[in-house]
mmCIF file of N, CA and C in Angstrom:
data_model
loop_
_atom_site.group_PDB
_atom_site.id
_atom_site.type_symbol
_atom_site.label_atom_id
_atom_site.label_comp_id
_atom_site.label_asym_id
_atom_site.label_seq_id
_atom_site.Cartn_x
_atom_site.Cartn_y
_atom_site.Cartn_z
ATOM 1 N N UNK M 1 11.855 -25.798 10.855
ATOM 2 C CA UNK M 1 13.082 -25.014 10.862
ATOM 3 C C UNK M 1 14.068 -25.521 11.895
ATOM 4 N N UNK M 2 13.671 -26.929 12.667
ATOM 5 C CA UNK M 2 14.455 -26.969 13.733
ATOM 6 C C UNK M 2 15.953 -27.393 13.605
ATOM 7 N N UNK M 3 15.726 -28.151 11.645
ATOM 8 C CA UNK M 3 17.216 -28.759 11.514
ATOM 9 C C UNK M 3 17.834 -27.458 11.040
ATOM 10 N N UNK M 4 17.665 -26.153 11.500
ATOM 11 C CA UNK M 4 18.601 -25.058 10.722
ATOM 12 C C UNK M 4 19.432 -24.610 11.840
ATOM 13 N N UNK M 5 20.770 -24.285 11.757
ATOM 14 C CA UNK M 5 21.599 -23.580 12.781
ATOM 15 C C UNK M 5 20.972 -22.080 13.636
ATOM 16 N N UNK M 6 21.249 -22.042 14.582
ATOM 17 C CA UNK M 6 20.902 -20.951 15.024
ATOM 18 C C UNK M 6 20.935 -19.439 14.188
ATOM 19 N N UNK M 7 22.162 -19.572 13.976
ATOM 20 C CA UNK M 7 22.667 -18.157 12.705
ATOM 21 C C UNK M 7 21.727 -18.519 11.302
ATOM 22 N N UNK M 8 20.998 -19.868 10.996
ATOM 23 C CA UNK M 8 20.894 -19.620 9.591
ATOM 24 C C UNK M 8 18.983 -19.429 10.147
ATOM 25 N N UNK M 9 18.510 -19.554 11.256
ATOM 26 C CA UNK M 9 17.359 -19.661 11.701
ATOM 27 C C UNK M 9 17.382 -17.884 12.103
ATOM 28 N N UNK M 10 18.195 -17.670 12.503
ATOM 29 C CA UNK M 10 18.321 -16.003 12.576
ATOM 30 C C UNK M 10 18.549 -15.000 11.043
ATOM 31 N N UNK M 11 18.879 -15.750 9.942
ATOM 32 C CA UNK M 11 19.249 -15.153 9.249
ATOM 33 C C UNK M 11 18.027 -15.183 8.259
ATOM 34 N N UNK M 12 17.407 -16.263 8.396
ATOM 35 C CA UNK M 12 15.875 -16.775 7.389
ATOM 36 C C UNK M 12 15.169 -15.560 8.049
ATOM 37 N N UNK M 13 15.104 -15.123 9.446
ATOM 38 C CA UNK M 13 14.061 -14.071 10.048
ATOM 39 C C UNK M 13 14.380 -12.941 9.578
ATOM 40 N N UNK M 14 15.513 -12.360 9.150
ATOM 41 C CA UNK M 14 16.035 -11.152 9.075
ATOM 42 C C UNK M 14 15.653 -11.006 7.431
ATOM 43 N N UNK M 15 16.072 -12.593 6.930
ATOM 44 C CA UNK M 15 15.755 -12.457 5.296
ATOM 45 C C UNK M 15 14.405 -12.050 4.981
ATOM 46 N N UNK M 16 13.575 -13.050 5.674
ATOM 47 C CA UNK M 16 11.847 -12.787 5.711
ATOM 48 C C UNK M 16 11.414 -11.148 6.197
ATOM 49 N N UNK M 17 12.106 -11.027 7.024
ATOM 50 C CA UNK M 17 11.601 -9.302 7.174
ATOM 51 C C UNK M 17 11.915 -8.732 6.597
ATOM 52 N N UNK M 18 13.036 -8.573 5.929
ATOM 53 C CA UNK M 18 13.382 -7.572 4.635
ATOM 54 C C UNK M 18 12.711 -7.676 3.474
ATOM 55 N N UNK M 19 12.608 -8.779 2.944
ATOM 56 C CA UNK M 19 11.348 -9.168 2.118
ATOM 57 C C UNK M 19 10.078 -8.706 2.680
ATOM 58 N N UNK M 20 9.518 -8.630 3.571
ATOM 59 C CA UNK M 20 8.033 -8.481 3.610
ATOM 60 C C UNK M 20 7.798 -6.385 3.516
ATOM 61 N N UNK M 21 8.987 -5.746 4.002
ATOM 62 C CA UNK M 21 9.200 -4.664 4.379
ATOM 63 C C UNK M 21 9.500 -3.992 2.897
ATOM 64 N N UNK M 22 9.461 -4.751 1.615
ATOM 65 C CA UNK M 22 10.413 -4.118 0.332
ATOM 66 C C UNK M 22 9.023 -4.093 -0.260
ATOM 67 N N UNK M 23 9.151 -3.257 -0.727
ATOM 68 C CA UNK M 23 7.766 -3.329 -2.019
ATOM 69 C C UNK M 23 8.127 -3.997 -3.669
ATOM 70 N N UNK M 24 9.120 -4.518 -3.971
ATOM 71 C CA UNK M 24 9.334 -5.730 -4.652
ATOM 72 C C UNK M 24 9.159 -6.761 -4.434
ATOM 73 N N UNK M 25 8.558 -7.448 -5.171
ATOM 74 C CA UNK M 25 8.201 -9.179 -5.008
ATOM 75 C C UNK M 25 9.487 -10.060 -5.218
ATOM 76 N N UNK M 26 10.085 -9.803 -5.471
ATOM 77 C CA UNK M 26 11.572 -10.633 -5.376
ATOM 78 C C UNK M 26 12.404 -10.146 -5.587
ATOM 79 N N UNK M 27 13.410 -10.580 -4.887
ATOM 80 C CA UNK M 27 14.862 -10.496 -4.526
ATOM 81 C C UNK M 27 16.203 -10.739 -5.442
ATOM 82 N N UNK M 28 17.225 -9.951 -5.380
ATOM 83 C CA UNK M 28 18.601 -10.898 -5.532
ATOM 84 C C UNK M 28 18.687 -11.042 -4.091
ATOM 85 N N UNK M 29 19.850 -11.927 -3.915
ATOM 86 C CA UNK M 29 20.478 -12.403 -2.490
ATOM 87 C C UNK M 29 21.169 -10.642 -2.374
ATOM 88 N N UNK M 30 22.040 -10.247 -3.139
ATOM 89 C CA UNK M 30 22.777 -9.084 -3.332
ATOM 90 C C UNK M 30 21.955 -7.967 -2.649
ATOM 91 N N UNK M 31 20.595 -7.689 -3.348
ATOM 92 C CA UNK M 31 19.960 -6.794 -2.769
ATOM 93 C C UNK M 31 19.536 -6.627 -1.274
ATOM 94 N N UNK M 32 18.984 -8.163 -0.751
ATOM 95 C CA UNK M 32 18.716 -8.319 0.140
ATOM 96 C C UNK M 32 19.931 -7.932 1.546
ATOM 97 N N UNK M 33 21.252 -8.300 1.104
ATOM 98 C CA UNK M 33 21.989 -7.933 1.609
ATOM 99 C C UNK M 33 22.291 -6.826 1.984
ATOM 100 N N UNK M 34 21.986 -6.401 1.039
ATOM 101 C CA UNK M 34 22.746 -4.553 0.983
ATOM 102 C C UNK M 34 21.619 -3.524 1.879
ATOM 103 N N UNK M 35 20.412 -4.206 2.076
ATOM 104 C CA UNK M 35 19.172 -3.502 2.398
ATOM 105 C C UNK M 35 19.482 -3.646 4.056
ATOM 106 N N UNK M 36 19.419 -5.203 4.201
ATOM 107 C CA UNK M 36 19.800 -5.789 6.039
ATOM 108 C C UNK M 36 21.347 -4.179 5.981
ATOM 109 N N UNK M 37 22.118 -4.248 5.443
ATOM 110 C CA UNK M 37 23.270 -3.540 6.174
ATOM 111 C C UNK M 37 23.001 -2.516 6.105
ATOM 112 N N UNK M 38 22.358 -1.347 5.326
ATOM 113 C CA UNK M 38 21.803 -0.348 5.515
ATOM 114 C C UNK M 38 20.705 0.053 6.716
ATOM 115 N N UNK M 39 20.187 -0.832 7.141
ATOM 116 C CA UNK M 39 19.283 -0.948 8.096
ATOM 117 C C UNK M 39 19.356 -1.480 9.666
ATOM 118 N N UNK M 40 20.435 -2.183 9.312
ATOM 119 C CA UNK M 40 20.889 -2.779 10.499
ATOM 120 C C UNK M 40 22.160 -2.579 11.032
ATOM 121 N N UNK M 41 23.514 -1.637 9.821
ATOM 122 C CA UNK M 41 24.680 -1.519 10.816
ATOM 123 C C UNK M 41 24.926 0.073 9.799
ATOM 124 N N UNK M 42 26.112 0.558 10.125
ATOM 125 C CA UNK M 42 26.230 1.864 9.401
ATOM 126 C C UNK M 42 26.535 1.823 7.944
ATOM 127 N N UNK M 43 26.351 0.503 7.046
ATOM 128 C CA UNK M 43 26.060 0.498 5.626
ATOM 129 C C UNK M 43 27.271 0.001 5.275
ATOM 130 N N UNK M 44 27.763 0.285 3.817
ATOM 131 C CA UNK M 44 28.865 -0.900 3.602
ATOM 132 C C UNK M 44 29.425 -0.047 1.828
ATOM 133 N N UNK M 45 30.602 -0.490 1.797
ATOM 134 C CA UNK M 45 31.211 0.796 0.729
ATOM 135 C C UNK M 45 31.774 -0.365 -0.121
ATOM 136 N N UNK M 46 31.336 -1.070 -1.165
ATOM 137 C CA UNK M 46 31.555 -1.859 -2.394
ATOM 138 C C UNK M 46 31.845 -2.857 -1.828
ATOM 139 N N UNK M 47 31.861 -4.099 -2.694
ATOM 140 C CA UNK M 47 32.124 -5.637 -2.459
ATOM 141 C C UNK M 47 32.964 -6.172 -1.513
ATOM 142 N N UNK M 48 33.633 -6.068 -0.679
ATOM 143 C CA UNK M 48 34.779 -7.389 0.100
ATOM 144 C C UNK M 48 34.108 -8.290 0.106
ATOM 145 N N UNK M 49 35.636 -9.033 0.227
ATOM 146 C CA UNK M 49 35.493 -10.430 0.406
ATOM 147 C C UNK M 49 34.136 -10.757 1.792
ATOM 148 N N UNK M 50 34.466 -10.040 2.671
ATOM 149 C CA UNK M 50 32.923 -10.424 3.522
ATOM 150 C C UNK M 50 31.526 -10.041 3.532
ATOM 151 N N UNK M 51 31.669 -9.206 2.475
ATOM 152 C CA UNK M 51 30.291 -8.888 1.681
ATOM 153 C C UNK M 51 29.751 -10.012 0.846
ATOM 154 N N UNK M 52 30.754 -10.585 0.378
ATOM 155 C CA UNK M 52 30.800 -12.376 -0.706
ATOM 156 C C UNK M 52 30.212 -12.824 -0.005
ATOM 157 N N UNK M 53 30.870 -13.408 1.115
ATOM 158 C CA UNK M 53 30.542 -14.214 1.514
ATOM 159 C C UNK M 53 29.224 -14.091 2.241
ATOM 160 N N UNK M 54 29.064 -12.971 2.907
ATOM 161 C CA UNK M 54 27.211 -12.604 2.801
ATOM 162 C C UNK M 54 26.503 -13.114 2.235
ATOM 163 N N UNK M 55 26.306 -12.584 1.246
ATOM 164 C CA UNK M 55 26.053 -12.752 0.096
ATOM 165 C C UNK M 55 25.615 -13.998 -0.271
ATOM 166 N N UNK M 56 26.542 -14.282 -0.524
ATOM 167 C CA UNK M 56 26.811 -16.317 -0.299
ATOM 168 C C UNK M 56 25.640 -16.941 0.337
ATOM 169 N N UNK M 57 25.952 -16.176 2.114
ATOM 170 C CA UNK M 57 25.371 -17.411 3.078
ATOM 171 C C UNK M 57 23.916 -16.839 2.545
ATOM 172 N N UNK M 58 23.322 -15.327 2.602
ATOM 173 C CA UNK M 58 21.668 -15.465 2.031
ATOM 174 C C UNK M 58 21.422 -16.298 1.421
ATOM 175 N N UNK M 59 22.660 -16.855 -0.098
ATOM 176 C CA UNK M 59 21.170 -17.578 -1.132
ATOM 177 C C UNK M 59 21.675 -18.721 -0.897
ATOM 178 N N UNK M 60 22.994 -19.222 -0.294
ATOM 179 C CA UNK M 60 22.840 -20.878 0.486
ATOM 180 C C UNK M 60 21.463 -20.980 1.459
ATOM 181 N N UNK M 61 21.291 -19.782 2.718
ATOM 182 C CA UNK M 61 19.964 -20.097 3.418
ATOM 183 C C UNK M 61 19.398 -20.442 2.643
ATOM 184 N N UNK M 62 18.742 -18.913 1.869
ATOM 185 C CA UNK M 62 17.417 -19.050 1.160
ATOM 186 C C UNK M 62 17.278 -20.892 0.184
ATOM 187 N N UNK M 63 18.640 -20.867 -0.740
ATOM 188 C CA UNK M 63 18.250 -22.397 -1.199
ATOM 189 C C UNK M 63 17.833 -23.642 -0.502
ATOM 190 N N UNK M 64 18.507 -23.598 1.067
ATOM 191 C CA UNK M 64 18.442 -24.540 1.556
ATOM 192 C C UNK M 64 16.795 -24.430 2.373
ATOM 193 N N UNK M 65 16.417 -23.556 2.841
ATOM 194 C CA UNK M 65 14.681 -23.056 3.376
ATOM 195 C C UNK M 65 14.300 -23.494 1.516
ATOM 196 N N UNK M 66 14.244 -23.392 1.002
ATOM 197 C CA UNK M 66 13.477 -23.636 -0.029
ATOM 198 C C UNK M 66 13.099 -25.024 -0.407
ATOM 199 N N UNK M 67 14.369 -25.567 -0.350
ATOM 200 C CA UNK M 67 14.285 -27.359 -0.893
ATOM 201 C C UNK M 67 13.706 -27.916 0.662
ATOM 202 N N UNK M 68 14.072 -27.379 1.882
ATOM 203 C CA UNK M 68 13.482 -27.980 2.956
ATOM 204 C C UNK M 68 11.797 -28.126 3.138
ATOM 205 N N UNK M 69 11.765 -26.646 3.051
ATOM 206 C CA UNK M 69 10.153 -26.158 3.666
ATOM 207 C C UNK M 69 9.506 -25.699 1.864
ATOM 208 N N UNK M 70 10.238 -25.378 0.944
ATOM 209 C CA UNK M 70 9.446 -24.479 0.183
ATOM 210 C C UNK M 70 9.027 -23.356 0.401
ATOM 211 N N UNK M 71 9.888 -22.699 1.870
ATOM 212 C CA UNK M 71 9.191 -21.068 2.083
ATOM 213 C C UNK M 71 9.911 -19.956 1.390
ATOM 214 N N UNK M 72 10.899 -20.733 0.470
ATOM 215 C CA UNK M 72 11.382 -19.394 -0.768
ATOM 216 C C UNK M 72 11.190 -19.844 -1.553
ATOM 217 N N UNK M 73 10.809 -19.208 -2.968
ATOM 218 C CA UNK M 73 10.940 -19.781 -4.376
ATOM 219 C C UNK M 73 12.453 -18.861 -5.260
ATOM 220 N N UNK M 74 12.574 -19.149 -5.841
ATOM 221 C CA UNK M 74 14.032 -19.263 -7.032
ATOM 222 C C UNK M 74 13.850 -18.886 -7.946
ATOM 223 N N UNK M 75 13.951 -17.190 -8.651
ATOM 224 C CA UNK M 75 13.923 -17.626 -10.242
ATOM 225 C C UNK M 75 15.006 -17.593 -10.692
ATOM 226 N N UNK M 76 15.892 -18.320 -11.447
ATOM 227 C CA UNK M 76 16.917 -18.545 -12.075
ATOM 228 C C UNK M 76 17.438 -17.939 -12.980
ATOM 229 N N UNK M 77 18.263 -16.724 -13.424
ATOM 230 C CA UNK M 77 18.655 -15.929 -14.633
ATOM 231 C C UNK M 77 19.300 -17.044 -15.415
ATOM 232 N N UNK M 78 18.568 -16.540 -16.876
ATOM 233 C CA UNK M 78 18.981 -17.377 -17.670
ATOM 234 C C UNK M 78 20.502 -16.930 -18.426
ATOM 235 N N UNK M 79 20.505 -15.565 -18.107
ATOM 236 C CA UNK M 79 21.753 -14.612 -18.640
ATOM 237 C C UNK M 79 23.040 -16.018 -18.378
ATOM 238 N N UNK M 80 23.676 -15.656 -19.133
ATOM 239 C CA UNK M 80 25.162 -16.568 -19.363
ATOM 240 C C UNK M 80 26.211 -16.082 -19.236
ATOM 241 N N UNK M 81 27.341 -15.786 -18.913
ATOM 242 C CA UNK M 81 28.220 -14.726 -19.558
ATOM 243 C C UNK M 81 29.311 -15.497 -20.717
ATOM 244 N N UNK M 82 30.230 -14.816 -21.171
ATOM 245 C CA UNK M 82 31.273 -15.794 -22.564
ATOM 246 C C UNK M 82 31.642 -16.849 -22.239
ATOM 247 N N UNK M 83 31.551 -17.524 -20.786
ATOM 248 C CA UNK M 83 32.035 -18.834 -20.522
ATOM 249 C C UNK M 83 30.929 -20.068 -20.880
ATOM 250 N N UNK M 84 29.475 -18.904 -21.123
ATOM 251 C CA UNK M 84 27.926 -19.625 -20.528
ATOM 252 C C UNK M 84 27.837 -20.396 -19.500
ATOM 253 N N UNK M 85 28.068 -19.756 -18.283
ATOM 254 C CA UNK M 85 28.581 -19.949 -16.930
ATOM 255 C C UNK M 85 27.092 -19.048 -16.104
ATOM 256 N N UNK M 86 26.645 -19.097 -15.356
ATOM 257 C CA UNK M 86 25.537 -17.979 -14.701
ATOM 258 C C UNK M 86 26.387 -16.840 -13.981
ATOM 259 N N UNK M 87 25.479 -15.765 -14.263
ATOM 260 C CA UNK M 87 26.126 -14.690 -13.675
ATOM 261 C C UNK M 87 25.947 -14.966 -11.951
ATOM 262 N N UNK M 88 27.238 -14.851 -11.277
ATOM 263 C CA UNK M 88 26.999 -14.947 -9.815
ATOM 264 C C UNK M 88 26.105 -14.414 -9.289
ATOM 265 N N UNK M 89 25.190 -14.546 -7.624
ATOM 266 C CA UNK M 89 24.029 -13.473 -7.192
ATOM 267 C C UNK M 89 22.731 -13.486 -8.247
ATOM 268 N N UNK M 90 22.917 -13.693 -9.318
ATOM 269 C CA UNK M 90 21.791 -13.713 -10.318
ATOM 270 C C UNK M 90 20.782 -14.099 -10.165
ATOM 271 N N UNK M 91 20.294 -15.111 -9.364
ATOM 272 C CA UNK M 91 18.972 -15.326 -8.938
ATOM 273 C C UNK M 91 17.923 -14.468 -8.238
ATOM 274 N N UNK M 92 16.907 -14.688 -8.109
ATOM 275 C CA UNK M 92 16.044 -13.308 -7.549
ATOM 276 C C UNK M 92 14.875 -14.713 -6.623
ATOM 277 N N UNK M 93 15.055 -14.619 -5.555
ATOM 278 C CA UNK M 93 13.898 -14.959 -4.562
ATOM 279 C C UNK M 93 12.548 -14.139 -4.327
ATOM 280 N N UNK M 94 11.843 -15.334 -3.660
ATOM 281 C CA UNK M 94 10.672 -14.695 -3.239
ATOM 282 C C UNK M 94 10.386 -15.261 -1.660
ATOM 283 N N UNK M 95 9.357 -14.585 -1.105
ATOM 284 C CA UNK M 95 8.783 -15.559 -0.028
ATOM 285 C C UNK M 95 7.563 -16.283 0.062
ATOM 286 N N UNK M 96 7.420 -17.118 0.177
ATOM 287 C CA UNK M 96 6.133 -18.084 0.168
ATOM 288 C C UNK M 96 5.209 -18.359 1.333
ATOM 289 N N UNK M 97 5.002 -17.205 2.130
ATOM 290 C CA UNK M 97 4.308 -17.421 3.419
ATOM 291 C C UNK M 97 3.337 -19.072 3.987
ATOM 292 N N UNK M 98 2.998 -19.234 2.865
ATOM 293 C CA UNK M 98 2.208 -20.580 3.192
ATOM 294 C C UNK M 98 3.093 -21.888 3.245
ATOM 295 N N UNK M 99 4.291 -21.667 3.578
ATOM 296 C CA UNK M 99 5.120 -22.930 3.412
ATOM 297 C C UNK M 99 6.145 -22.674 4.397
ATOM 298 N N UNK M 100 5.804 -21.394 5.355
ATOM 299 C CA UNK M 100 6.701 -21.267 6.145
ATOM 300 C C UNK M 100 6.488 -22.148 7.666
ATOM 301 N N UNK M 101 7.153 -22.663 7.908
ATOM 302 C CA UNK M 101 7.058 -23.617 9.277
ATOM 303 C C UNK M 101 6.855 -22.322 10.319
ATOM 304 N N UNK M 102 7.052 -21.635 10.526
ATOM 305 C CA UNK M 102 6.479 -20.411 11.427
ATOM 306 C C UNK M 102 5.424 -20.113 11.628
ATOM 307 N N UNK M 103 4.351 -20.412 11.817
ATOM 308 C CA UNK M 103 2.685 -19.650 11.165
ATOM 309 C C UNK M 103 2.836 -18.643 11.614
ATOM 310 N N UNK M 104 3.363 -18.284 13.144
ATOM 311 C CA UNK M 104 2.289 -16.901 13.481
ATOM 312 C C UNK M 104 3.754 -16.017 12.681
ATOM 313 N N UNK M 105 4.901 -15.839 12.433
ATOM 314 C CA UNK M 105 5.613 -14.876 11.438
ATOM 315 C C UNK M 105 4.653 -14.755 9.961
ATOM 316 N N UNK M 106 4.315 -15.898 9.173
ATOM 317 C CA UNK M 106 3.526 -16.185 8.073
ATOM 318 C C UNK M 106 2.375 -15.069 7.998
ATOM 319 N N UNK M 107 1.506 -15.611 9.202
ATOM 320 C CA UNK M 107 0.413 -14.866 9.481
ATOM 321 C C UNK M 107 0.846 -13.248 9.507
ATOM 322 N N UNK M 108 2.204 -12.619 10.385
ATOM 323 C CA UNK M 108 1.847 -11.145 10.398
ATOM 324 C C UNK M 108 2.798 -10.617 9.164
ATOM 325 N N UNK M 109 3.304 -11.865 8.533
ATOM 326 C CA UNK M 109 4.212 -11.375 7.252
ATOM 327 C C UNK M 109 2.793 -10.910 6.395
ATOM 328 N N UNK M 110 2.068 -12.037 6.222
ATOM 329 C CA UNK M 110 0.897 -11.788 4.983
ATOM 330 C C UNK M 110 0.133 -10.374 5.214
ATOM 331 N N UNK M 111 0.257 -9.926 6.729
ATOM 332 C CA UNK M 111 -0.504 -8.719 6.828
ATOM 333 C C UNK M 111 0.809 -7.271 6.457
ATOM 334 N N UNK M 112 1.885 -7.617 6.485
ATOM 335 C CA UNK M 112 2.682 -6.152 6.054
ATOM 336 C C UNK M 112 2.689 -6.499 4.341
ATOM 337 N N UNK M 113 2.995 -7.997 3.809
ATOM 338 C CA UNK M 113 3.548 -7.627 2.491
ATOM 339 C C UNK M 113 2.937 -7.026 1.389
ATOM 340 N N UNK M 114 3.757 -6.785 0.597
ATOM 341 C CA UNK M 114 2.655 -5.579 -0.778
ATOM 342 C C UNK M 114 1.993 -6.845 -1.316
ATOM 343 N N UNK M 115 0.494 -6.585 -2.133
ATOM 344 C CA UNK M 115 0.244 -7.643 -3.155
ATOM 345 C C UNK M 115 -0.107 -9.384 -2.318
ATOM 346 N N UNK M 116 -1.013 -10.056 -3.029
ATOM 347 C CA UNK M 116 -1.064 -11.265 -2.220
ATOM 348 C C UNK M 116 -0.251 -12.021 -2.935
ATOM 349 N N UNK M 117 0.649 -12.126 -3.307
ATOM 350 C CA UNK M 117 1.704 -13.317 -3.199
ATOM 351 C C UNK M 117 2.467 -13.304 -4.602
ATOM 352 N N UNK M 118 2.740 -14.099 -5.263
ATOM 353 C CA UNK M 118 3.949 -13.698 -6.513
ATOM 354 C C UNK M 118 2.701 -14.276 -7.299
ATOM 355 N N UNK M 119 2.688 -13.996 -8.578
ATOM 356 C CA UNK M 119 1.772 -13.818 -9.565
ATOM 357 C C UNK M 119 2.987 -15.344 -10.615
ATOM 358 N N UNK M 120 2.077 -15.818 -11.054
ATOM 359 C CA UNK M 120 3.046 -16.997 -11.689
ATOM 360 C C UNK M 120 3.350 -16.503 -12.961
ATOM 361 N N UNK M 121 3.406 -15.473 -13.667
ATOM 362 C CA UNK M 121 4.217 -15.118 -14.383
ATOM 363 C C UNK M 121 5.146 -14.356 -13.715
ATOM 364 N N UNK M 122 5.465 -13.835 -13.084
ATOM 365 C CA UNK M 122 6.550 -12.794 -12.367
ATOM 366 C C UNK M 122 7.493 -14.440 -11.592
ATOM 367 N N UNK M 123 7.161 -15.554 -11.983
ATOM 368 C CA UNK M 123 8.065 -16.719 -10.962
ATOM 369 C C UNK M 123 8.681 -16.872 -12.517
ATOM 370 N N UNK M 124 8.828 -16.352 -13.411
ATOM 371 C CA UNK M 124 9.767 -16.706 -14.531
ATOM 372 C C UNK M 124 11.005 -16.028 -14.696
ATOM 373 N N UNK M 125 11.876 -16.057 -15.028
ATOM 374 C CA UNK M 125 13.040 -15.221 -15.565
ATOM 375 C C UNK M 125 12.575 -14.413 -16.850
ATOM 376 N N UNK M 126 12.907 -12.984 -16.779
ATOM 377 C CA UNK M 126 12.574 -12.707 -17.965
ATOM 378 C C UNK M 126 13.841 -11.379 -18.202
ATOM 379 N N UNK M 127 14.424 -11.547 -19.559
ATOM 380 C CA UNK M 127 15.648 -10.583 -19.637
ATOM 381 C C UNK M 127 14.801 -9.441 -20.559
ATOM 382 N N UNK M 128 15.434 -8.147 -19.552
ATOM 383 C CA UNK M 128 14.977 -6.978 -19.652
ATOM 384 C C UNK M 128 16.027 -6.532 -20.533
ATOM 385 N N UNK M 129 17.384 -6.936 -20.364
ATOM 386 C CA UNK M 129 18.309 -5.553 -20.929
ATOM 387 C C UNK M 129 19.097 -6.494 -22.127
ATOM 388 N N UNK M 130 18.920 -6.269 -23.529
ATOM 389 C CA UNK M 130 19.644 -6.563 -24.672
ATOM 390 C C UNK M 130 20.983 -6.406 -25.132
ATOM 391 N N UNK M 131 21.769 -7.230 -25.638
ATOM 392 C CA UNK M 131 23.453 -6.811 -26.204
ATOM 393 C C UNK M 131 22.768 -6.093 -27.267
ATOM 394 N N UNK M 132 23.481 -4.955 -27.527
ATOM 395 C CA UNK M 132 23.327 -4.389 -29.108
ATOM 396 C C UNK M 132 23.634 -5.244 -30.249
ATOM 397 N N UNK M 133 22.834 -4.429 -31.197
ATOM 398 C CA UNK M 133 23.325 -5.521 -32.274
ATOM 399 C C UNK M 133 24.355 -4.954 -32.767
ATOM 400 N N UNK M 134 25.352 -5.683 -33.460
ATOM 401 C CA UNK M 134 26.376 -5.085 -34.225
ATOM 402 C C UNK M 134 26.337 -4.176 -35.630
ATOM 403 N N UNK M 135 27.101 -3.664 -35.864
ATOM 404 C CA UNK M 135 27.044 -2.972 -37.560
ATOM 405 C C UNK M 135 28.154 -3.674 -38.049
#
C-alpha cells in the first residue's frame, strides 16, 4: 500500500471498515459512501456535485487497490442504459482479506466480517429487476 497517497491509504481503511461492519457481501461505491457519511459526519441530503465526486474517488480507490494488491474484487453491472453506456456507480465491490497488504487489519477484518468470504457465484452480476414487457 506504500505507492498509495496518504488520503487514498486513509480512505482504503475507512472503505475496509465499512465493508467488514455491513452485513452485505458487496458494495456499490454509492452505498459505501452514504454509510461512511452517516457514520462519520451529520449525513448528507441528495447528490452534489461533492457527493460525485466521493463517490468517484471510492471506486477510483477501490479499482486502483484492486489491480494493485487484489484486495477488492469488481462485479460489473451488465445493465446498459439507451445509449448502452453502463449505468454510473453500478458496480458492486467486495473485500478480499487475503490479498490485503495489511495482515494484522486482514486478520481482525476476517474476525468481524459476516460469512467467510464471497461465494463465487455471488462474484457474478446478476439482474434482479426486469423492463416490462409491452402490450
Amino acid at each position: 500500500l506504500s505507492s498509495l497517497s496518504p488520503l487514498d491509504l486513509e480512505l482504503v481503511g475507512i472503505i475496509v471498515e465499512t465493508m467488514s461492519l455491513s452485513r452485505s457481501s458487496s458494495h456499490l461505491a454509492l452505498s459505501l459512501y452514504k454509510t461512511v457519511c452517516e457514520t462519520r459526519s451529520s449525513g448528507t441530503a441528495g447528490m452534489s456535485e461533492t457527493d460525485i465526486m466521493w463517490v468517484s474517488e471510492f471506486e477510483r480507490v477501490m479499482t486502483e487497490s484492486a489491480a494493485r494488491y487484489g484486495m477488492f474484487g469488481m462485479v460489473e453491472s451488465s445493465f446498459r442504459n439507451s445509449r448502452n453506456l453502463p449505468l454510473p456507480f453500478s458496480s458492486r465491490f467486495f473485500y478480499v482479506p487475503d490479498c490485503d497488504p495489511d495482515v494484522e487489519r486482514a486478520q481482525l477484518i476476517r474476525l468481524t466480517m459476516p460469512g467467510s468470504g464471497k461465494r463465487s457465484e455471488t462474484k457474478k452480476y446478476k439482474q434482479y429487476y426486469w423492463k416490462p414487457v409491452g402490450k
